[in-house]
Coordinates of C-alpha atoms and ligand atoms in Angstrom, one line a residue:
M1 CA -32.5 -3.1 -19.5
H2 CA -30.9 -1.0 -16.7
N3 CA -27.4 -0.9 -16.9
P4 CA -26.3 -1.4 -13.4
A5 CA -22.8 0.6 -14.4
V6 CA -24.9 3.9 -14.6
S7 CA -25.5 5.6 -11.5
V8 CA -27.2 8.5 -11.9
T9 CA -29.3 11.0 -9.8
G10 CA -32.0 12.7 -12.0
A11 CA -35.0 11.5 -13.8
Q12 CA -34.1 12.5 -16.9
A13 CA -30.6 10.9 -16.8
E14 CA -32.0 7.9 -15.5
R15 CA -34.3 7.4 -18.6
I16 CA -31.8 8.5 -21.0
A17 CA -28.9 6.3 -19.4
E18 CA -31.6 3.4 -19.9
E19 CA -31.8 4.1 -23.4
R20 CA -28.4 4.0 -23.9
A21 CA -27.8 0.6 -22.5
R22 CA -30.4 -0.7 -24.6
Y23 CA -29.2 0.7 -28.1
V24 CA -25.8 1.5 -27.7
A25 CA -22.9 -1.0 -28.0
P26 CA -21.9 -1.0 -24.3
G27 CA -18.2 -1.4 -25.3
M28 CA -17.6 2.1 -24.6
T29 CA -17.0 3.6 -21.1
T30 CA -20.1 4.6 -19.5
P31 CA -20.3 7.7 -18.0
R32 CA -22.7 8.9 -15.3
L33 CA -22.7 12.6 -17.0
V34 CA -25.9 13.1 -19.5
V35 CA -25.1 16.5 -21.1
A36 CA -27.9 18.9 -22.3
Q37 CA -25.8 22.2 -22.6
A38 CA -22.5 23.2 -22.1
E39 CA -20.5 26.8 -22.4
G40 CA -17.0 27.9 -21.3
A41 CA -15.9 25.3 -18.7
R42 CA -19.5 24.8 -17.6
I43 CA -21.7 21.9 -18.4
T44 CA -25.4 21.4 -17.6
D45 CA -27.0 18.0 -17.4
V46 CA -30.5 17.1 -18.7
D47 CA -31.9 17.3 -15.0
G48 CA -30.5 21.0 -14.7
R49 CA -27.7 20.3 -12.3
S50 CA -24.6 22.4 -13.1
F51 CA -20.7 20.8 -13.4
V52 CA -17.5 22.5 -13.8
D53 CA -15.7 20.7 -16.6
F54 CA -12.1 19.6 -15.8
A55 CA -12.3 17.0 -18.7
G56 CA -13.1 19.2 -21.8
G57 CA -14.7 16.1 -23.6
I58 CA -11.0 14.8 -23.2
G59 CA -8.9 17.7 -24.0
C60 CA -11.1 18.9 -26.9
Q61 CA -12.4 22.2 -25.7
N62 CA -9.1 24.1 -25.0
T63 CA -11.0 27.3 -26.2
G64 CA -14.3 26.2 -24.2
H65 CA -17.4 24.6 -24.8
R66 CA -19.1 26.9 -27.7
H67 CA -16.6 29.7 -28.3
P68 CA -18.5 32.3 -29.8
A69 CA -16.0 32.8 -32.5
V70 CA -15.8 29.0 -33.4
V71 CA -19.7 28.8 -33.3
D72 CA -20.0 31.9 -35.6
A73 CA -17.5 30.5 -38.0
I74 CA -19.4 27.1 -38.1
K75 CA -22.7 29.0 -38.9
E76 CA -21.0 31.0 -41.7
Q77 CA -19.5 27.7 -43.3
S78 CA -22.6 25.8 -42.8
D79 CA -24.5 28.4 -45.1
R80 CA -22.1 27.7 -47.9
F81 CA -21.5 24.0 -47.9
L82 CA -21.0 21.1 -45.4
H83 CA -19.3 18.7 -47.4
Q84 CA -17.2 18.6 -50.7
C85 CA -14.7 16.1 -50.3
F86 CA -11.2 17.4 -50.9
M87 CA -10.5 15.0 -53.8
V88 CA -13.6 16.2 -55.5
G89 CA -13.7 20.0 -55.0
T90 CA -10.7 22.1 -53.6
Y91 CA -12.2 24.6 -50.8
E92 CA -10.3 27.7 -49.3
P93 CA -10.7 26.6 -45.7
Y94 CA -9.0 23.5 -46.1
I95 CA -5.9 25.2 -47.6
D96 CA -5.8 28.2 -44.9
V97 CA -5.7 25.5 -42.0
C98 CA -2.6 23.9 -43.7
R99 CA -1.2 27.5 -44.2
R100 CA -1.7 28.4 -40.6
L101 CA -0.2 25.0 -39.6
A102 CA 2.8 25.7 -41.8
E103 CA 3.3 29.0 -40.3
L104 CA 3.2 27.8 -37.0
S105 CA 4.7 24.3 -36.9
P106 CA 7.4 23.1 -34.6
C107 CA 8.6 20.8 -37.2
A108 CA 12.2 21.0 -38.8
G109 CA 12.7 22.4 -42.5
S110 CA 11.8 26.0 -44.0
E111 CA 8.8 24.5 -46.0
Q112 CA 5.9 22.6 -44.2
R113 CA 3.0 20.6 -45.4
S114 CA -0.4 19.5 -43.9
L115 CA -2.6 16.3 -44.7
L116 CA -6.1 16.6 -43.0
V117 CA -8.1 13.9 -41.7
N118 CA -10.5 13.4 -39.1
T119 CA -9.3 11.6 -35.7
G120 CA -6.0 11.1 -33.6
A121 CA -6.0 7.6 -34.8
E122 CA -6.2 8.6 -38.2
A123 CA -3.3 11.3 -38.1
V124 CA -1.4 8.7 -36.5
E125 CA -1.8 6.1 -39.2
N126 CA -0.8 8.6 -42.0
A127 CA 2.3 9.9 -40.1
V128 CA 3.5 6.4 -40.0
K129 CA 2.7 5.9 -43.6
V130 CA 4.4 9.1 -44.8
A131 CA 7.4 7.9 -42.9
R132 CA 7.2 4.5 -44.3
H133 CA 7.1 6.0 -47.9
A134 CA 9.9 8.2 -47.4
T135 CA 12.5 5.7 -45.5
G136 CA 11.5 2.6 -47.3
R137 CA 11.5 0.9 -43.9
P138 CA 8.8 -1.0 -42.1
A139 CA 9.6 -0.7 -38.3
V140 CA 7.8 1.6 -36.0
I141 CA 9.0 2.3 -32.3
A142 CA 6.5 3.1 -29.5
L143 CA 6.9 3.8 -25.7
E144 CA 5.6 1.8 -23.0
G145 CA 2.5 3.6 -21.9
S146 CA 2.0 5.4 -24.8
F147 CA -1.6 5.7 -26.4
H148 CA -1.8 6.8 -30.1
G149 CA -5.6 5.5 -31.0
R150 CA -8.0 2.3 -31.2
T151 CA -7.6 1.5 -35.1
L152 CA -5.5 -1.5 -36.1
L153 CA -1.8 0.2 -36.5
T154 CA -2.6 2.7 -33.5
M155 CA -4.1 0.2 -31.5
T156 CA -1.0 -1.8 -31.8
L157 CA 1.4 1.1 -31.2
T158 CA -0.7 1.7 -27.8
S159 CA 0.8 0.1 -24.8
K160 CA -1.8 -0.8 -22.2
V161 CA -3.3 -4.2 -23.1
K162 CA -6.8 -3.8 -21.0
P163 CA -9.1 -2.2 -21.8
Y164 CA -7.5 -1.2 -25.6
K165 CA -6.2 -4.7 -27.1
L166 CA -7.6 -7.3 -25.3
G167 CA -9.2 -9.8 -27.7
F168 CA -8.6 -7.6 -30.6
G169 CA -5.4 -9.2 -32.0
P170 CA -3.7 -10.3 -34.2
F171 CA -2.1 -7.0 -34.3
A172 CA -0.1 -4.8 -37.0
P173 CA 3.1 -6.1 -37.5
E174 CA 6.7 -4.4 -37.2
V175 CA 5.7 -2.5 -33.9
Y176 CA 8.1 -2.6 -31.3
R177 CA 8.0 -0.9 -27.9
M178 CA 10.8 0.5 -25.4
P179 CA 10.6 1.8 -22.3
N180 CA 9.3 5.3 -21.1
A181 CA 10.7 8.5 -19.5
Y182 CA 8.2 7.8 -16.3
C183 CA 10.7 9.5 -13.8
Y184 CA 8.3 8.7 -11.1
R185 CA 8.3 4.8 -11.6
C186 CA 11.6 4.9 -13.6
P187 CA 12.0 1.7 -15.7
F188 CA 15.6 1.8 -15.2
G189 CA 15.5 2.2 -11.4
L190 CA 17.5 5.5 -11.8
R191 CA 16.8 8.7 -10.4
Y192 CA 16.6 12.2 -12.4
P193 CA 19.5 14.2 -13.0
S194 CA 22.1 11.6 -11.9
C195 CA 20.3 9.1 -14.7
D196 CA 21.7 11.4 -17.1
V197 CA 18.3 10.6 -19.0
A198 CA 19.3 6.9 -19.7
C199 CA 16.0 6.2 -20.9
A200 CA 16.7 8.3 -23.9
D201 CA 20.4 6.7 -24.5
Y202 CA 19.0 3.3 -24.3
L203 CA 17.4 3.8 -27.9
E204 CA 21.2 2.7 -29.1
E205 CA 20.7 -0.2 -26.7
F206 CA 17.2 -1.3 -27.7
F207 CA 18.2 -1.4 -31.6
I208 CA 20.9 -4.2 -30.6
G209 CA 18.2 -6.4 -29.0
N210 CA 14.8 -5.8 -30.9
V211 CA 15.1 -4.0 -34.5
A212 CA 17.5 -2.5 -36.5
P213 CA 17.8 1.0 -36.8
E214 CA 18.0 0.3 -40.7
Q215 CA 14.7 -1.2 -40.5
T216 CA 13.1 2.0 -38.4
A217 CA 11.2 4.2 -40.4
A218 CA 9.7 6.1 -37.2
V219 CA 9.8 6.8 -33.7
I220 CA 6.8 8.0 -32.2
V221 CA 6.3 9.7 -28.8
E222 CA 3.5 12.0 -27.1
P223 CA 5.3 15.0 -25.4
I224 CA 3.3 14.3 -22.2
Q225 CA 1.8 10.9 -22.1
G226 CA -1.9 11.5 -22.2
E227 CA -3.8 8.1 -21.6
G228 CA -0.9 6.9 -20.0
G229 CA -0.8 9.0 -17.2
F230 CA 0.4 12.5 -18.3
V231 CA 4.1 11.2 -17.7
T232 CA 6.3 14.3 -18.2
P233 CA 9.7 13.5 -19.8
P234 CA 12.9 15.3 -18.4
P235 CA 14.1 18.6 -20.1
E236 CA 16.9 16.8 -22.1
Y237 CA 14.9 14.0 -23.2
F238 CA 13.7 15.0 -26.7
A239 CA 17.1 16.2 -27.7
K240 CA 18.5 13.1 -26.9
L241 CA 16.1 10.9 -28.7
Q242 CA 16.3 13.2 -31.7
A243 CA 20.0 12.9 -32.1
I244 CA 19.9 9.1 -32.2
C245 CA 16.8 9.6 -34.5
K246 CA 19.0 11.8 -37.0
K247 CA 22.0 9.7 -36.7
Y248 CA 19.9 6.8 -38.3
G249 CA 17.7 8.5 -40.7
I250 CA 14.6 7.7 -38.6
V251 CA 11.5 9.8 -38.8
L252 CA 10.9 11.4 -35.1
V253 CA 7.1 11.7 -35.0
I254 CA 5.6 13.9 -32.2
D255 CA 2.0 12.8 -31.2
E256 CA 0.4 15.9 -30.2
V257 CA -3.2 14.8 -30.3
Q258 CA -3.7 15.5 -26.7
T259 CA -1.0 18.1 -25.7
A260 CA -1.1 20.5 -28.6
M261 CA -3.4 23.7 -29.1
G262 CA -2.5 25.5 -25.8
R263 CA -2.9 22.5 -23.7
T264 CA 0.5 23.0 -22.0
G265 CA 0.5 26.8 -22.3
K266 CA 2.1 26.9 -25.7
L267 CA 0.6 26.1 -28.8
F268 CA 2.6 22.8 -29.3
A269 CA 3.9 21.2 -26.1
I270 CA 7.2 20.1 -27.9
E271 CA 8.2 23.8 -27.6
H272 CA 8.9 23.0 -23.8
W273 CA 11.8 20.6 -24.9
G274 CA 13.1 23.1 -27.7
I275 CA 13.4 20.4 -30.6
A276 CA 11.9 20.8 -34.0
P277 CA 10.6 17.2 -35.0
D278 CA 10.1 15.8 -38.4
V279 CA 6.3 15.3 -38.2
V280 CA 3.4 16.2 -35.7
T281 CA -0.1 14.9 -35.3
T282 CA -2.9 17.3 -33.8
A283 CA -6.3 16.8 -33.3
K284 CA -8.8 16.9 -30.3
S285 CA -8.8 20.8 -29.7
L286 CA -7.8 21.8 -33.1
A287 CA -11.3 22.5 -34.5
G288 CA -12.8 23.0 -31.2
G289 CA -15.0 20.0 -30.6
L290 CA -15.4 19.1 -34.5
P291 CA -13.6 16.2 -36.0
L292 CA -10.6 17.4 -37.6
S293 CA -6.9 16.0 -37.5
A294 CA -3.7 17.0 -39.1
V295 CA -0.5 15.3 -40.2
T296 CA 2.2 18.2 -40.6
G297 CA 5.8 18.1 -41.5
R298 CA 8.7 19.0 -43.5
A299 CA 7.8 19.1 -47.1
E300 CA 10.4 16.6 -48.1
L301 CA 8.5 14.0 -46.1
M302 CA 5.1 15.1 -46.8
D303 CA 5.6 15.2 -50.5
G304 CA 6.8 11.3 -50.8
P305 CA 3.3 9.8 -51.0
H306 CA 2.1 9.2 -54.8
V307 CA -1.4 10.9 -55.7
G308 CA -4.3 8.9 -54.4
G309 CA -1.7 7.6 -51.8
L310 CA -3.3 9.8 -48.8
G311 CA -6.9 11.0 -48.4
G312 CA -10.3 9.8 -47.1
T313 CA -13.8 10.9 -48.2
F314 CA -14.4 13.5 -45.1
G315 CA -10.8 14.5 -44.1
G316 CA -10.8 18.1 -43.5
N317 CA -14.4 18.7 -43.5
P318 CA -14.7 22.5 -44.6
V319 CA -17.2 23.5 -41.3
A320 CA -14.6 21.6 -39.4
C321 CA -12.0 23.7 -41.0
S322 CA -13.5 26.8 -40.8
A323 CA -13.9 25.8 -37.0
A324 CA -10.2 25.3 -36.9
L325 CA -9.3 28.8 -38.2
A326 CA -11.5 30.4 -35.8
V327 CA -9.9 28.4 -32.9
L328 CA -6.2 29.2 -34.1
E329 CA -7.3 32.8 -34.0
V330 CA -8.6 32.4 -30.5
L331 CA -5.7 30.6 -29.1
L332 CA -3.1 33.5 -30.8
G333 CA -5.4 36.2 -29.6
E334 CA -4.0 38.5 -27.2
G335 CA -3.1 37.0 -23.7
F336 CA -4.9 33.5 -24.7
L337 CA -1.6 31.5 -24.2
A338 CA -0.2 33.6 -21.3
R339 CA -3.3 33.3 -19.4
A340 CA -3.2 29.3 -19.9
E341 CA 0.4 29.5 -18.5
A342 CA -0.8 31.7 -15.7
L343 CA -3.5 28.9 -15.1
G344 CA -0.9 26.2 -15.0
A345 CA 1.3 27.9 -12.5
E346 CA -1.7 28.7 -10.1
M347 CA -3.1 24.7 -10.7
W348 CA 0.5 23.6 -10.2
R349 CA 0.7 25.6 -6.7
R350 CA -2.8 24.3 -5.6
F351 CA -1.5 20.5 -6.5
E352 CA 1.3 20.7 -4.4
A353 CA -0.8 22.4 -1.5
L354 CA -2.8 19.4 -1.8
Q355 CA 0.0 16.9 -1.8
R356 CA 1.5 18.3 1.1
R357 CA -1.9 17.8 2.9
F358 CA -2.9 14.7 1.6
E359 CA -0.8 11.4 1.9
I360 CA -2.7 9.7 -1.0
I361 CA -0.9 12.3 -3.8
G362 CA 2.6 10.7 -4.5
D363 CA 3.3 12.9 -7.7
V364 CA 2.4 16.3 -9.4
R365 CA 3.4 16.5 -12.9
G366 CA 2.9 17.9 -16.1
K367 CA 3.2 21.4 -17.9
G368 CA 1.3 24.4 -17.7
P369 CA -2.6 23.7 -17.4
M370 CA -1.9 19.9 -18.3
L371 CA -1.3 18.3 -14.9
A372 CA -1.7 15.2 -12.9
I373 CA -1.7 13.9 -9.7
E374 CA -0.5 10.3 -9.4
L375 CA -2.9 8.4 -6.5
V376 CA -0.7 5.7 -4.2
R377 CA -1.6 3.8 -1.2
D378 CA 1.8 4.6 0.4
R379 CA 4.4 7.0 -0.6
V380 CA 7.3 4.5 -0.1
K381 CA 6.1 1.4 -2.2
K382 CA 4.2 3.8 -4.7
T383 CA 1.4 1.1 -4.6
P384 CA -1.4 2.6 -7.2
A385 CA -4.6 3.7 -5.4
A386 CA -6.8 2.7 -8.8
A387 CA -10.0 2.0 -6.7
E388 CA -9.6 5.2 -4.6
T389 CA -9.1 7.1 -7.9
K390 CA -12.4 5.8 -9.4
K391 CA -14.1 6.9 -6.1
L392 CA -12.5 10.1 -6.2
V393 CA -13.9 10.6 -9.7
K394 CA -17.2 9.5 -8.8
L395 CA -17.2 11.6 -5.6
C396 CA -16.4 14.8 -7.8
Y397 CA -19.2 13.9 -10.0
E398 CA -21.6 13.8 -7.3
K399 CA -20.6 17.2 -5.9
G400 CA -20.5 18.9 -9.5
L401 CA -17.2 18.4 -10.9
V402 CA -16.4 16.5 -14.1
L403 CA -12.8 14.7 -13.8
I404 CA -11.5 12.0 -15.6
A405 CA -8.5 9.3 -14.7
C406 CA -5.8 8.1 -16.9
G407 CA -2.5 6.0 -16.3
N408 CA -1.6 2.1 -16.8
H409 CA -3.1 1.6 -13.3
G410 CA -5.7 4.3 -13.7
N411 CA -4.6 6.1 -10.9
V412 CA -4.2 9.3 -12.1
I413 CA -6.1 12.4 -12.1
R414 CA -5.5 14.8 -15.1
T415 CA -6.8 18.3 -15.9
L416 CA -8.1 18.8 -19.2
M417 CA -10.5 21.8 -18.4
P418 CA -11.3 24.2 -21.0
L419 CA -8.5 27.1 -20.8
V420 CA -11.1 29.7 -20.6
I421 CA -12.4 28.7 -17.3
T422 CA -13.1 31.5 -14.9
D423 CA -11.5 32.2 -11.2
E424 CA -14.5 30.9 -9.6
Q425 CA -14.9 28.1 -11.6
L426 CA -11.5 26.8 -10.9
D427 CA -11.9 27.8 -7.1
R428 CA -15.4 25.6 -7.1
G429 CA -13.5 22.5 -9.1
F430 CA -10.3 22.4 -6.5
A431 CA -12.8 23.1 -3.4
I432 CA -14.7 20.1 -4.7
L433 CA -11.6 18.2 -5.2
E434 CA -10.2 18.9 -2.0
S435 CA -13.4 18.1 -0.4
A436 CA -13.5 14.5 -2.2
L437 CA -9.9 14.2 -1.0
Q438 CA -11.1 14.6 2.6
E439 CA -13.4 12.0 2.3
L440 CA -11.2 9.4 0.6
S441 CA -8.0 9.7 2.2
P442 CA -6.6 10.9 6.0
E443 CA -4.7 14.3 6.0
R444 CA -1.0 14.0 6.7
Ligands
PLP1 C1 -1.7 11.1 -27.8 C2 -3.1 10.8 -28.5 N1 -2.8 10.3 -30.1 C3 -4.0 9.6 -30.7 C4 -5.2 9.3 -30.1 C5 -6.3 9.0 -30.7 O1 -7.1 10.0 -31.2 P1 -8.8 9.6 -31.5 O2 -9.4 9.1 -30.5 O3 -9.2 11.0 -32.1 O4 -8.7 8.9 -32.7 C6 -5.3 10.1 -28.6 C7 -6.6 10.3 -28.0 O5 -7.2 10.1 -27.0 C8 -4.0 10.4 -28.0 O6 -4.5 11.1 -26.8

């Protein structure tokens, strides 16, 4: 059976796409790309076509595909043992990752402890367990536009209905949702800075009509909303939100699954806002592409759950932990984050130049090299250009650039390229994007 959603050019890719359609559950988005090999920021497909990678496997390749130090660490650990289950036999790589996270954590408190699990969703689930246990309260507040995963609780915390939630209810109880800090489409109809960041102050109002603060265990927020469209709150936002959480003893969980590990030019994105949260979740680039995630937080919170209350068979796999130790070393190595920051500044300059030329680019936003352009049909009404965005992604793929979209309307192009991308690859990627924009949209 041929899947009509798959449009591929090469013979090998065509054959594999047909096999996929026959044997793989079709509920997962079907990309055109069929990968044979990847290195740094370059992907080669099964027909030998070369692509510049602006997606990084959705932000999991900040240190680049197959970073040599990460591959060596994986090989070395593989020669010793592949699995133990941390609840059957203690092993050092797990403890070493937790120690490094404690040393590097942006969280408040002098002592930090971590739990290692497998996926972003599992980290968020466990952060909520820790917050509920610590407070004895049931409710969790998430934001419009948020994405926290696909398990029952994290799907409930996730905002966008289609495709993430449609047909999968009933949802987990005691999840509440308040407006986000989406300055380009302010839910309060205000403008920054005269708004005085009313979206953060609104939490007090939210308690009146939605859920009592005395019943609220946690507020969970992404520093930059990943799947939600790289929505980037103004500088004052998190300090205001944190002050309200503190006032009521609510745990502030910062979901850094997509934003951490150098993605924004800093190890943790929340550093841009200068606050120290209670708990932080990480995953994606943490182990260079192997499944590993972490919940890190103040010891008083993390020490709460009883023995056996936390865990999992595969959580903190030794090979993934060894990879993570290598990833952290690379990220903190000389010049890596500085180069990421410089990359972000260069990309920002290029996106703004494209915005000046192409009417369709309504907004440029983000931090460091975690940037996005929001595409609109006209700049006054800001009508989301969803079909055009889809076409742009397809055109880029055909020209040799792997790019992914996001946003509630699917009209945002985001950059999650490996941060080791070369100048030449960056030039090629932007040249392809520019040429695709030329095909798509009139110049101003
Ligand atoms: C902010 C955030 N939280 C949680 C998740 C879920 O992670 P996973 O797909 O590894 O379960 C994601 C995935 O994109 C994410 O971006």
